[in-house]
Amino acid sequence: MLQVQLTKMEWPSFSMSLLVSVLLSFWWATLGQTHEGFLRCLLLHSDDNVAPISNAIYTQNNSSFASVLDFPYGNLRFSTPTTPKPLVIVKPTHVSHIQATVNCSRKHGLQVRVRSGGHDYEGLSYVAQDSFVVIDLIDLRSINVDVGSKTAWIQAGATIGELYYRIAEKSTTLAFPAGVCPTVGVGGHFSGGGYGMLMRKFGIAADHIIDAHLVDVDGRILDRKSMGEDLFWAIRGGGGASFGVVVAWKVELVSVPPVVTVFTINKVLEENATKLVHRWQYAAPKSPEDLFLRIFFTDVNSTQEGKRTIQASFVSMFLGRTDQLVKLMQENFPELRLVKEDCHEMNWIESIIYFAEIPNSSPLDALLDRNLYPETFFKAKSDYVKEPIPETALEGLWQRFYEEKPGTVELIFSPYGGKMDEIPESETPFPHRAGNLYKIYYEVLWEEEDNLAPQKHLDWMRRLYSYMAPYVSKSPREAYVNYRDLDLGTNNKGNYTSYRQASKWGVRYFKHNFNRLVRVKTMVDPHNFFRNEQSIPPLVRE
Ligand code: FDA
């Protein structure tokens, strides 16, 4: 122990620092014990005849720890030196490793974060404020497509690109209605909904899940039958992270024609883009469900020297051939002046490559590449639109782009209607169905690494969000859980969560389904083991 002679003046500050260092060493010792105990527990639970767990464990001392944690396409906002790191990463190669990690984390009071594709917008799958363990499912990603029954079993660590690739290996007329970016993981994506270019025809990914394997809070492996319909309902859109660890999904595939047609038409403001966008709000959500016509907005250089303008890119997928599409567009949206030279016919998997903006000279294998896109810092938000936005408001929206650096803002308008109008709001926890014209996705990217940059861009995004308030859904202002946004509110640090507090974002993501999610949570995880900043809280007396 330290032996120091102290003057009276020195005493108060020394006593404070001594106290802090004693507390810190106590904390480290406890943490060390927890940590050691946790590792011992894992080894004890390992069945070496089936699959030894030792190769799946990465502690901070392991030389591969940083590279395993630094997952491709995480948001760089959550990969800084000061971002809290997990005590241990477990990369299961067998479901028993997930069971062991859940059991041992519970026993040793560690939080668990589950990562499949690592695309969480707020980094919740690999960052936590309390001592935590990451279960990284990247090595559990086998996919079994059965053309006969038009179904597939997909392990949670697979990406949607891998799923599309495996379907295309076996059929050119089977498909799956999930997202556009191939690097997104099915674990998070399906459990939060998952939409893409087939949404108006078939609904979203969660609508097509017919079974699942899940490790629950007691470390049991459940399937649809043994978990019961309430829990099975909750994990199809309510976010898996609140309820357990999804190991695999069984989905029904959908049939698409052998030839589909795609086009992209770019219009800048000088070409009447605002009027076209305004008109699109009436046409796109009402068009036949075989057509999905969305708009991407970016700012580009204007033809006028030194000026910027807004470019609206009308990007479309049609489940049919060019002639039909041109006719349909002439009837529904003649102002866009689509001609057959704008159209490209291809099969469904080629359309996946087209929309993912992978050069079509690339081999199909690009769909398997988790490093497909460069990593950036970004912040995103979402909105739902129920009434057409007036032209003047759209013009105000364009002005916001010019407050940010050129080329760093992207907005996407995705039309609803079609099948989305037919599925009842309570069918799955994903409630955004009839009554929506379209969804807005807002994103700002940046590359600056200085400490001030995040705040500057977050402030800009928040101002944009306030600007849009009068034109989007209200009471609640709805949001898409897969575009997770911690600005909407967070649970407290630690284990205490409040129903009232969680309602703030819960009803925006899930509307009235939030209450059922809370009931399911209370039933299956009453002590709130599976938790994060926006997890569903169990009911406790407040
Ligand atoms: P990640 O592994 O980070 O998980 C996300 C959340 O789910 C975390 O809370 C995590 O703990 C939990 N989770 C993950 N695996 C789990 C499991 N096996 N069991 C239980 N919980 C689990 N969305 C969309 O609908 N359509 C689109 O086209 C796109 N496109 C897109 C492009 C890009 C570049 C990004 C970054 C994101 C999208 N998204 C999207 C949003 C995407 O659907 C969303 O971020 C998903 O939650 C990502 O799932 P991952 O498994 O990749 O993320």
Coordinates of C-alpha atoms and ligand atoms in Angstrom, one line a residue:
M1 CA 0.0 0.0 0.0
L2 CA 1.1 3.6 -0.6
Q3 CA 2.7 5.3 2.3
V4 CA 2.9 9.1 1.8
Q5 CA 3.2 12.0 4.2
L6 CA 0.6 14.5 3.5
T7 CA 0.3 18.2 4.3
K8 CA -3.2 19.4 5.2
M9 CA -3.5 21.3 1.9
E10 CA -2.7 18.2 -0.1
W11 CA -5.0 15.9 1.7
P12 CA -8.4 16.6 0.1
S13 CA -7.3 16.3 -3.5
F14 CA -5.1 13.2 -2.6
S15 CA -7.9 11.6 -0.8
M16 CA -10.2 12.1 -3.8
S17 CA -7.7 10.6 -6.2
L18 CA -6.9 7.7 -3.8
L19 CA -10.6 7.0 -3.4
V20 CA -11.0 7.0 -7.2
S21 CA -8.0 4.8 -7.8
V22 CA -9.1 2.3 -5.0
L23 CA -12.6 2.3 -6.6
L24 CA -11.1 1.8 -10.0
S25 CA -8.9 -1.1 -9.0
F26 CA -11.8 -2.7 -7.2
W27 CA -13.9 -2.2 -10.3
W28 CA -11.2 -3.7 -12.5
A29 CA -10.7 -6.6 -10.1
T30 CA -14.4 -7.3 -10.1
L31 CA -14.6 -6.9 -13.8
G32 CA -11.6 -9.2 -14.2
Q33 CA -13.3 -11.8 -12.0
T34 CA -16.5 -11.4 -14.0
H35 CA -14.5 -11.7 -17.2
E36 CA -12.4 -14.7 -16.0
G37 CA -15.5 -16.3 -14.5
F38 CA -17.4 -15.8 -17.8
L39 CA -14.6 -17.4 -19.8
R40 CA -14.4 -20.3 -17.4
C41 CA -18.2 -20.7 -17.7
L42 CA -18.0 -20.7 -21.5
L43 CA -15.4 -23.5 -21.5
L44 CA -17.4 -25.4 -19.0
H45 CA -20.4 -25.3 -21.2
S46 CA -18.5 -26.3 -24.3
D47 CA -19.2 -29.8 -25.7
D48 CA -15.8 -30.5 -27.3
N49 CA -17.2 -33.6 -29.1
V50 CA -19.7 -31.4 -30.9
A51 CA -17.8 -28.1 -31.4
P52 CA -15.2 -26.7 -29.0
I53 CA -16.0 -23.1 -28.1
S54 CA -12.4 -22.1 -27.5
N55 CA -11.8 -21.2 -31.1
A56 CA -14.8 -19.0 -31.1
I57 CA -13.7 -16.7 -28.3
Y58 CA -11.9 -13.4 -28.8
T59 CA -10.8 -11.5 -25.7
Q60 CA -9.2 -8.1 -25.9
N61 CA -5.8 -9.7 -25.6
N62 CA -6.4 -11.7 -28.7
S63 CA -4.4 -10.2 -31.7
S64 CA -7.5 -10.6 -34.0
F65 CA -9.8 -8.9 -31.5
A66 CA -9.7 -5.5 -33.3
S67 CA -10.1 -6.9 -36.8
V68 CA -13.0 -9.1 -35.7
L69 CA -14.7 -6.1 -34.1
D70 CA -14.0 -3.7 -36.9
F71 CA -16.7 -5.2 -39.1
P72 CA -17.2 -4.2 -42.7
Y73 CA -19.8 -1.6 -43.2
G74 CA -20.3 -0.5 -39.7
N75 CA -21.0 3.2 -39.2
L76 CA -17.6 4.8 -38.6
R77 CA -19.3 6.9 -36.0
F78 CA -19.1 3.9 -33.7
S79 CA -15.5 2.8 -34.5
T80 CA -13.5 5.5 -32.8
P81 CA -10.8 4.9 -30.1
T82 CA -13.2 6.1 -27.4
T83 CA -16.1 3.8 -28.4
P84 CA -16.7 1.2 -25.7
K85 CA -15.5 -2.2 -26.7
P86 CA -16.9 -5.6 -25.7
L87 CA -15.0 -7.6 -23.1
V88 CA -15.3 -10.6 -25.3
I89 CA -16.5 -11.4 -28.8
V90 CA -17.9 -14.9 -29.3
K91 CA -18.1 -15.9 -33.0
P92 CA -20.2 -19.1 -32.8
T93 CA -19.7 -21.9 -35.3
H94 CA -22.3 -24.0 -33.6
V95 CA -25.7 -23.1 -32.0
S96 CA -24.4 -24.5 -28.6
H97 CA -21.9 -21.5 -28.5
I98 CA -24.9 -19.1 -28.6
Q99 CA -26.6 -21.1 -25.8
A100 CA -23.4 -21.1 -23.7
T101 CA -22.9 -17.3 -24.2
V102 CA -26.4 -16.5 -23.2
N103 CA -26.3 -18.7 -20.1
C104 CA -22.8 -17.5 -19.0
S105 CA -23.6 -13.8 -19.7
R106 CA -26.7 -14.0 -17.6
K107 CA -24.8 -15.8 -14.8
H108 CA -22.0 -13.2 -14.7
G109 CA -24.2 -10.1 -15.2
L110 CA -22.9 -9.2 -18.6
Q111 CA -25.0 -7.6 -21.3
V112 CA -25.2 -9.3 -24.7
R113 CA -25.2 -7.6 -28.1
V114 CA -26.0 -9.7 -31.2
R115 CA -24.5 -8.9 -34.5
S116 CA -25.5 -10.4 -37.9
G117 CA -24.7 -8.0 -40.7
G118 CA -23.5 -5.1 -38.4
H119 CA -25.6 -2.5 -40.2
D120 CA -27.4 -1.1 -37.2
Y121 CA -27.6 2.7 -37.7
E122 CA -26.7 3.4 -34.1
G123 CA -24.2 0.6 -33.7
L124 CA -26.3 -1.2 -31.1
S125 CA -25.2 -4.6 -32.3
Y126 CA -21.6 -4.0 -31.2
V127 CA -21.5 -1.1 -28.8
A128 CA -23.0 -0.8 -25.3
Q129 CA -22.3 1.4 -22.3
D130 CA -22.4 -1.5 -19.7
S131 CA -19.9 -4.4 -19.6
F132 CA -20.9 -6.5 -22.6
V133 CA -20.2 -9.4 -24.9
V134 CA -20.8 -9.5 -28.6
I135 CA -22.2 -12.6 -30.3
D136 CA -21.1 -12.2 -33.8
L137 CA -23.0 -14.6 -36.1
I138 CA -20.9 -14.1 -39.2
D139 CA -19.8 -17.8 -39.3
L140 CA -23.4 -19.0 -39.0
R141 CA -24.6 -18.2 -42.5
S142 CA -25.6 -21.3 -44.4
I143 CA -28.5 -21.1 -46.7
N144 CA -30.6 -23.9 -48.0
V145 CA -33.0 -23.1 -50.8
D146 CA -35.7 -25.7 -51.7
V147 CA -37.1 -24.9 -55.1
G148 CA -39.8 -27.6 -54.8
S149 CA -41.5 -26.1 -51.7
K150 CA -40.4 -22.6 -52.7
T151 CA -38.9 -22.1 -49.2
A152 CA -35.4 -21.4 -47.7
W153 CA -33.8 -21.8 -44.4
I154 CA -31.3 -19.0 -43.8
Q155 CA -28.9 -18.8 -40.9
A156 CA -29.0 -15.3 -39.2
G157 CA -25.4 -14.4 -40.1
A158 CA -26.1 -14.5 -43.8
T159 CA -26.5 -11.3 -45.8
I160 CA -29.4 -10.6 -48.2
G161 CA -26.8 -10.6 -51.0
E162 CA -25.9 -14.2 -50.1
L163 CA -29.6 -15.2 -50.0
Y164 CA -30.3 -13.6 -53.4
Y165 CA -27.2 -15.4 -54.8
R166 CA -28.2 -18.8 -53.5
I167 CA -31.8 -18.4 -54.8
A168 CA -30.4 -17.4 -58.3
E169 CA -28.1 -20.4 -58.3
K170 CA -31.3 -22.6 -58.4
S171 CA -33.9 -20.6 -60.2
T172 CA -34.4 -17.5 -62.3
T173 CA -38.1 -17.1 -61.4
L174 CA -37.9 -17.3 -57.6
A175 CA -37.0 -14.3 -55.5
F176 CA -37.3 -12.8 -52.1
P177 CA -38.8 -9.4 -51.2
A178 CA -36.1 -7.9 -49.0
G179 CA -33.7 -4.9 -49.1
V180 CA -31.5 -3.4 -51.8
C181 CA -28.0 -3.3 -50.2
P182 CA -26.6 -6.8 -50.5
T183 CA -24.3 -6.4 -47.4
V184 CA -27.3 -6.1 -44.9
G185 CA -27.6 -9.1 -42.6
V186 CA -30.8 -11.1 -42.4
G187 CA -30.6 -11.3 -38.6
G188 CA -31.3 -7.6 -38.0
H189 CA -33.0 -6.9 -41.3
F190 CA -35.8 -9.5 -41.2
S191 CA -36.4 -8.9 -37.5
G192 CA -37.0 -5.2 -38.1
G193 CA -39.1 -5.6 -41.3
G194 CA -36.9 -5.5 -44.4
Y195 CA -38.2 -3.8 -47.5
G196 CA -37.0 -3.4 -51.1
M197 CA -38.0 -3.2 -54.7
L198 CA -40.7 -5.9 -54.4
M199 CA -42.5 -4.3 -51.5
R200 CA -45.6 -3.1 -53.5
K201 CA -46.1 -6.5 -55.0
F202 CA -45.3 -8.8 -52.0
G203 CA -44.9 -6.8 -48.9
I204 CA -41.7 -7.0 -46.8
A205 CA -39.3 -9.7 -45.7
A206 CA -41.0 -10.2 -42.3
D207 CA -44.3 -11.0 -44.1
H208 CA -42.7 -14.1 -45.6
I209 CA -41.1 -15.7 -42.5
I210 CA -42.8 -19.0 -41.8
D211 CA -40.6 -20.5 -39.1
A212 CA -37.5 -19.5 -37.0
H213 CA -35.0 -20.9 -34.6
L214 CA -34.3 -18.8 -31.6
V215 CA -32.1 -19.1 -28.5
D216 CA -34.2 -17.7 -25.6
V217 CA -33.2 -16.1 -22.3
D218 CA -32.9 -19.6 -20.7
G219 CA -30.5 -20.8 -23.5
R220 CA -33.2 -23.0 -25.0
I221 CA -33.4 -23.5 -28.8
L222 CA -37.0 -22.8 -29.8
D223 CA -38.8 -23.1 -33.1
R224 CA -42.1 -21.6 -34.1
K225 CA -44.1 -24.3 -32.4
S226 CA -42.2 -24.3 -29.2
M227 CA -41.8 -20.5 -28.9
G228 CA -45.6 -20.0 -29.5
E229 CA -47.3 -17.5 -31.8
D230 CA -46.8 -14.4 -29.6
L231 CA -43.1 -14.6 -29.6
F232 CA -43.0 -15.7 -33.3
W233 CA -45.1 -12.6 -34.1
A234 CA -42.8 -10.3 -32.1
I235 CA -39.6 -11.3 -33.8
R236 CA -41.1 -10.6 -37.3
G237 CA -40.7 -6.8 -37.2
G238 CA -40.4 -6.0 -33.5
G239 CA -36.6 -6.1 -33.6
G240 CA -35.0 -9.5 -32.6
A241 CA -32.7 -8.0 -30.1
S242 CA -35.3 -7.6 -27.4
F243 CA -36.4 -11.2 -27.4
G244 CA -33.5 -13.6 -27.9
V245 CA -30.9 -14.6 -30.5
V246 CA -32.4 -15.6 -33.9
V247 CA -30.3 -18.5 -35.2
A248 CA -32.1 -19.0 -38.5
W249 CA -35.2 -18.1 -40.5
K250 CA -37.4 -20.2 -42.7
V251 CA -39.0 -18.1 -45.4
E252 CA -41.3 -18.6 -48.3
L253 CA -39.9 -17.4 -51.7
V254 CA -42.0 -15.5 -54.2
S255 CA -42.4 -16.1 -58.0
V256 CA -41.3 -13.4 -60.4
P257 CA -41.5 -13.4 -64.2
P258 CA -38.3 -14.5 -66.1
V259 CA -37.9 -11.0 -67.5
V260 CA -38.3 -7.8 -65.5
T261 CA -37.7 -4.2 -66.7
V262 CA -35.7 -1.5 -65.0
F263 CA -35.0 2.2 -65.7
T264 CA -33.4 5.3 -64.2
I265 CA -34.4 8.8 -65.3
N266 CA -32.5 11.7 -63.9
K267 CA -34.1 15.2 -63.7
V268 CA -32.6 18.3 -62.2
L269 CA -34.6 21.3 -61.0
E270 CA -34.0 23.1 -64.3
E271 CA -35.9 20.3 -66.0
N272 CA -38.9 20.7 -63.8
A273 CA -37.9 18.2 -61.2
T274 CA -40.0 19.7 -58.5
K275 CA -43.2 19.5 -60.5
L276 CA -42.4 15.9 -61.4
V277 CA -41.8 14.9 -57.8
H278 CA -45.0 16.6 -56.8
R279 CA -46.9 14.7 -59.4
W280 CA -45.1 11.4 -58.5
Q281 CA -46.8 11.6 -55.1
Y282 CA -50.1 11.0 -56.7
A283 CA -49.0 8.5 -59.3
A284 CA -46.5 6.1 -57.7
P285 CA -48.5 5.0 -54.6
K286 CA -51.6 4.4 -56.8
S287 CA -49.9 2.6 -59.7
P288 CA -50.4 -1.2 -60.2
E289 CA -48.4 -3.3 -57.7
D290 CA -46.1 -4.7 -60.4
L291 CA -44.5 -1.3 -60.6
F292 CA -42.2 0.2 -57.9
L293 CA -41.0 3.7 -58.8
R294 CA -38.9 5.4 -56.2
I295 CA -36.9 8.6 -56.2
F296 CA -33.3 9.3 -55.0
F297 CA -32.3 12.9 -54.4
T298 CA -28.8 14.2 -54.4
D299 CA -27.3 17.6 -55.2
V300 CA -25.1 18.0 -58.3
N301 CA -23.4 20.7 -60.2
S302 CA -25.8 22.9 -62.2
T303 CA -25.1 23.8 -65.8
Q304 CA -24.8 27.3 -64.5
E305 CA -21.2 27.9 -63.5
G306 CA -20.5 27.6 -59.8
K307 CA -24.1 26.7 -58.8
R308 CA -25.6 23.5 -57.4
T309 CA -28.9 22.0 -58.2
I310 CA -31.0 19.0 -57.0
Q311 CA -31.2 15.8 -59.0
A312 CA -34.2 13.6 -58.7
S313 CA -33.4 10.1 -60.0
F314 CA -36.5 8.1 -60.8
V315 CA -35.5 4.5 -60.3
S316 CA -37.9 1.8 -61.2
M317 CA -38.5 -2.0 -61.1
F318 CA -41.4 -3.5 -63.2
L319 CA -42.4 -7.1 -63.0
G320 CA -43.0 -7.4 -66.8
R321 CA -41.7 -6.3 -70.1
T322 CA -40.8 -2.9 -71.7
D323 CA -43.9 -2.5 -73.9
Q324 CA -46.3 -3.1 -71.0
L325 CA -44.3 -0.7 -68.8
V326 CA -44.2 2.1 -71.4
K327 CA -47.9 1.8 -71.8
L328 CA -48.5 1.8 -68.1
M329 CA -46.4 4.8 -67.5
Q330 CA -48.2 6.7 -70.3
E331 CA -51.4 6.1 -68.5
N332 CA -50.2 6.7 -65.0
F333 CA -47.4 9.2 -65.1
P334 CA -47.0 10.6 -68.7
E335 CA -45.1 13.6 -67.4
L336 CA -42.0 11.5 -66.9
R337 CA -42.0 10.8 -70.7
L338 CA -40.7 7.3 -70.4
V339 CA -39.7 5.8 -73.8
K340 CA -38.6 2.3 -74.5
E341 CA -35.0 3.4 -75.0
D342 CA -34.9 4.2 -71.3
C343 CA -35.8 0.6 -70.3
H344 CA -33.6 -2.4 -69.7
E345 CA -34.9 -5.9 -69.6
M346 CA -33.1 -8.5 -67.5
N347 CA -33.8 -11.3 -65.0
W348 CA -34.5 -10.7 -61.3
I349 CA -31.0 -11.3 -60.0
E350 CA -29.6 -8.9 -62.6
S351 CA -32.0 -6.3 -61.3
I352 CA -30.5 -6.9 -57.9
I353 CA -27.0 -6.1 -59.2
Y354 CA -28.5 -3.0 -61.1
F355 CA -30.1 -1.5 -58.0
A356 CA -27.1 -2.2 -55.8
E357 CA -25.1 -0.1 -58.2
I358 CA -22.6 -2.9 -58.7
P359 CA -21.0 -2.5 -62.2
N360 CA -22.6 -5.1 -64.4
S361 CA -19.2 -6.2 -65.6
S362 CA -18.7 -7.6 -62.0
P363 CA -19.2 -11.3 -61.5
L364 CA -22.4 -12.3 -59.6
D365 CA -20.0 -13.1 -56.7
A366 CA -20.0 -9.4 -55.8
L367 CA -23.2 -10.2 -54.0
L368 CA -21.2 -12.3 -51.5
D369 CA -18.7 -9.5 -50.8
R370 CA -19.3 -7.9 -47.3
N371 CA -16.8 -5.2 -48.2
L372 CA -18.7 -4.0 -51.2
Y373 CA -19.0 -0.4 -50.2
P374 CA -16.6 2.0 -48.5
E375 CA -17.2 2.8 -44.8
T376 CA -18.3 6.3 -43.8
F377 CA -19.6 8.3 -40.9
F378 CA -23.4 8.8 -41.3
K379 CA -26.6 9.7 -39.6
A380 CA -30.1 8.7 -40.9
K381 CA -33.8 9.2 -40.1
S382 CA -37.1 8.2 -41.6
D383 CA -40.6 9.6 -42.1
Y384 CA -43.9 8.5 -43.5
V385 CA -46.0 10.7 -45.7
K386 CA -49.8 10.5 -45.7
E387 CA -50.7 13.6 -47.8
P388 CA -48.8 15.0 -50.8
I389 CA -46.2 17.6 -49.9
P390 CA -46.9 21.0 -51.5
E391 CA -44.4 22.2 -54.2
T392 CA -43.3 25.2 -52.0
A393 CA -42.4 22.8 -49.2
L394 CA -40.4 20.7 -51.6
E395 CA -38.5 23.8 -52.7
G396 CA -37.7 24.5 -49.1
L397 CA -36.4 21.0 -48.7
W398 CA -34.0 21.4 -51.6
Q399 CA -32.6 24.5 -49.9
R400 CA -31.5 22.3 -46.9
F401 CA -29.1 20.3 -49.2
Y402 CA -27.1 23.4 -49.9
E403 CA -26.3 23.9 -46.2
E404 CA -24.3 20.7 -46.3
K405 CA -21.2 19.8 -48.3
P406 CA -21.8 18.9 -51.9
G407 CA -22.7 15.3 -52.5
T408 CA -23.1 14.3 -48.8
V409 CA -26.9 14.3 -48.5
E410 CA -29.2 11.6 -49.9
L411 CA -33.0 11.3 -49.6
I412 CA -35.1 8.4 -50.9
F413 CA -38.8 8.5 -51.4
S414 CA -40.2 4.9 -51.5
P415 CA -43.8 4.5 -52.6
Y416 CA -46.3 2.5 -50.6
G417 CA -49.7 1.1 -51.7
G418 CA -50.3 -2.1 -53.5
K419 CA -49.8 -5.2 -51.2
M420 CA -48.7 -2.9 -48.4
D421 CA -52.3 -1.5 -48.2
E422 CA -53.8 -5.1 -47.9
I423 CA -51.8 -6.4 -44.9
P424 CA -53.4 -5.4 -41.6
E425 CA -51.3 -3.2 -39.3
S426 CA -51.4 -5.8 -36.6
E427 CA -50.4 -8.8 -38.8
T428 CA -46.8 -8.3 -37.7
P429 CA -45.2 -5.6 -35.4
F430 CA -44.3 -3.6 -38.5
P431 CA -47.4 -1.3 -38.6
H432 CA -46.7 1.1 -41.6
R433 CA -49.4 -0.2 -44.0
A434 CA -52.5 1.4 -45.5
G435 CA -52.8 5.1 -45.5
N436 CA -49.1 5.8 -46.3
L437 CA -48.2 7.4 -49.7
Y438 CA -44.5 6.9 -49.2
K439 CA -41.6 6.6 -46.8
I440 CA -38.8 9.1 -46.7
Y441 CA -35.2 8.1 -45.9
Y442 CA -32.8 11.0 -45.0
E443 CA -29.1 10.4 -44.8
V444 CA -26.0 12.6 -44.4
L445 CA -22.5 11.2 -44.8
W446 CA -19.2 12.8 -43.8
E447 CA -15.5 12.0 -43.9
E448 CA -14.0 14.5 -41.4
E449 CA -12.6 12.7 -38.4
D450 CA -12.3 15.7 -36.1
N451 CA -14.3 15.7 -32.9
L452 CA -16.6 18.6 -34.0
A453 CA -17.8 16.9 -37.2
P454 CA -20.5 14.5 -35.7
Q455 CA -22.3 17.3 -33.8
K456 CA -22.3 19.6 -36.8
H457 CA -23.9 17.0 -39.1
L458 CA -26.3 15.7 -36.4
D459 CA -27.5 19.3 -35.9
W460 CA -28.0 19.7 -39.6
M461 CA -30.0 16.4 -39.7
R462 CA -32.1 17.5 -36.7
R463 CA -32.9 20.9 -38.3
L464 CA -34.0 19.1 -41.5
Y465 CA -36.2 16.7 -39.4
S466 CA -37.9 19.7 -37.7
Y467 CA -38.4 21.4 -41.0
M468 CA -40.3 18.3 -42.3
A469 CA -42.6 17.9 -39.3
P470 CA -45.7 19.7 -40.8
Y471 CA -45.6 17.5 -43.9
V472 CA -45.3 14.0 -42.5
S473 CA -47.3 11.6 -40.3
K474 CA -48.3 13.0 -36.9
S475 CA -49.5 11.5 -33.6
P476 CA -47.4 9.5 -33.8
R477 CA -44.7 10.8 -36.2
E478 CA -44.0 7.3 -37.5
A479 CA -40.5 5.9 -38.1
Y480 CA -38.9 2.7 -39.4
V481 CA -37.2 0.7 -36.7
N482 CA -34.6 -0.6 -39.2
Y483 CA -33.6 3.0 -39.7
R484 CA -32.9 3.2 -36.0
D485 CA -32.7 6.7 -34.6
L486 CA -31.6 7.3 -31.0
D487 CA -32.8 10.9 -31.2
L488 CA -36.3 9.5 -30.7
G489 CA -35.3 8.5 -27.1
T490 CA -33.4 5.8 -25.2
N491 CA -33.8 3.5 -22.3
N492 CA -31.8 4.4 -19.2
K493 CA -28.4 3.0 -18.7
G494 CA -28.5 -0.2 -16.6
N495 CA -31.4 -2.5 -16.2
Y496 CA -34.2 -0.1 -15.4
T497 CA -36.5 0.6 -18.2
S498 CA -39.8 2.4 -18.2
Y499 CA -42.9 1.6 -20.3
R500 CA -43.7 5.3 -20.4
Q501 CA -40.2 6.3 -21.5
A502 CA -40.0 3.5 -24.2
S503 CA -43.4 4.5 -25.6
K504 CA -41.9 7.6 -26.9
W505 CA -40.1 5.8 -29.7
G506 CA -42.0 2.5 -29.3
V507 CA -45.3 3.9 -30.7
R508 CA -43.4 5.6 -33.5
Y509 CA -41.8 2.4 -34.7
F510 CA -44.7 0.1 -33.9
K511 CA -47.9 2.2 -33.3
H512 CA -50.5 0.2 -31.3
N513 CA -48.3 -3.0 -31.7
F514 CA -46.0 -1.6 -29.1
N515 CA -48.3 -2.7 -26.3
R516 CA -48.4 -6.3 -27.6
L517 CA -44.6 -6.3 -27.9
V518 CA -44.4 -5.2 -24.3
R519 CA -46.7 -8.0 -23.2
V520 CA -44.6 -10.6 -25.1
K521 CA -41.4 -9.2 -23.6
T522 CA -42.9 -9.4 -20.1
M523 CA -43.8 -13.0 -20.8
V524 CA -40.5 -14.2 -22.3
D525 CA -37.8 -12.0 -20.7
P526 CA -39.3 -10.4 -17.5
H527 CA -35.9 -9.6 -16.1
N528 CA -34.9 -7.7 -19.2
F529 CA -31.7 -9.6 -20.0
F530 CA -32.0 -8.9 -23.8
R531 CA -31.8 -5.1 -23.7
N532 CA -30.3 -2.2 -25.5
E533 CA -30.9 1.6 -25.8
Q534 CA -34.2 1.1 -27.6
S535 CA -35.2 -2.5 -26.6
I536 CA -38.8 -3.3 -25.7
P537 CA -39.2 -3.0 -21.9
P538 CA -41.0 -5.6 -19.7
L539 CA -43.8 -4.3 -17.6
V540 CA -42.7 -3.5 -14.1
R541 CA -44.5 -1.5 -11.4
E542 CA -43.4 2.1 -11.9
Ligands
FDA1 P1 -26.9 -5.7 -37.1 O1 -26.2 -7.0 -37.0 O2 -26.2 -4.4 -36.7 O3 -28.3 -5.8 -36.3 C1 -29.3 -4.8 -36.2 C2 -30.1 -5.0 -35.0 O4 -30.7 -6.3 -35.0 C3 -29.3 -4.9 -33.7 O5 -30.1 -4.4 -32.6 C4 -28.9 -6.4 -33.4 O6 -28.6 -6.7 -32.1 C5 -30.2 -7.1 -33.8 N1 -29.9 -8.4 -34.3 C6 -29.0 -8.7 -35.4 N2 -29.0 -10.0 -35.5 C7 -29.8 -10.6 -34.6 C8 -30.2 -11.9 -34.3 N3 -29.7 -12.9 -35.0 N4 -31.1 -12.1 -33.3 C9 -31.6 -11.1 -32.6 N5 -31.3 -9.8 -32.9 C10 -30.4 -9.6 -33.9 N6 -33.3 -1.7 -44.6 C11 -34.4 -2.0 -45.5 O7 -35.4 -2.4 -45.0 N7 -34.2 -1.9 -46.8 C12 -33.0 -1.6 -47.4 O8 -32.9 -1.5 -48.6 C13 -31.9 -1.2 -46.5 N8 -30.7 -0.8 -47.0 C14 -29.7 -0.5 -46.2 C15 -28.4 -0.2 -46.7 C16 -27.4 0.1 -45.8 C17 -26.1 0.5 -46.4 C18 -27.6 0.1 -44.4 C19 -26.5 0.4 -43.5 C20 -28.8 -0.3 -43.9 C21 -29.9 -0.6 -44.8 N9 -31.1 -1.0 -44.3 C22 -32.1 -1.3 -45.1 C23 -31.3 -1.0 -42.8 C24 -31.2 -2.4 -42.3 O9 -32.3 -3.2 -42.6 C25 -31.0 -2.4 -40.8 O10 -29.9 -1.6 -40.4 C26 -30.9 -3.8 -40.2 O11 -31.2 -3.8 -38.8 C27 -29.5 -4.4 -40.4 O12 -29.4 -5.7 -40.0 P2 -28.0 -6.3 -39.7 O13 -28.1 -7.7 -39.3 O14 -27.1 -6.0 -40.9 O15 -27.4 -5.4 -38.6

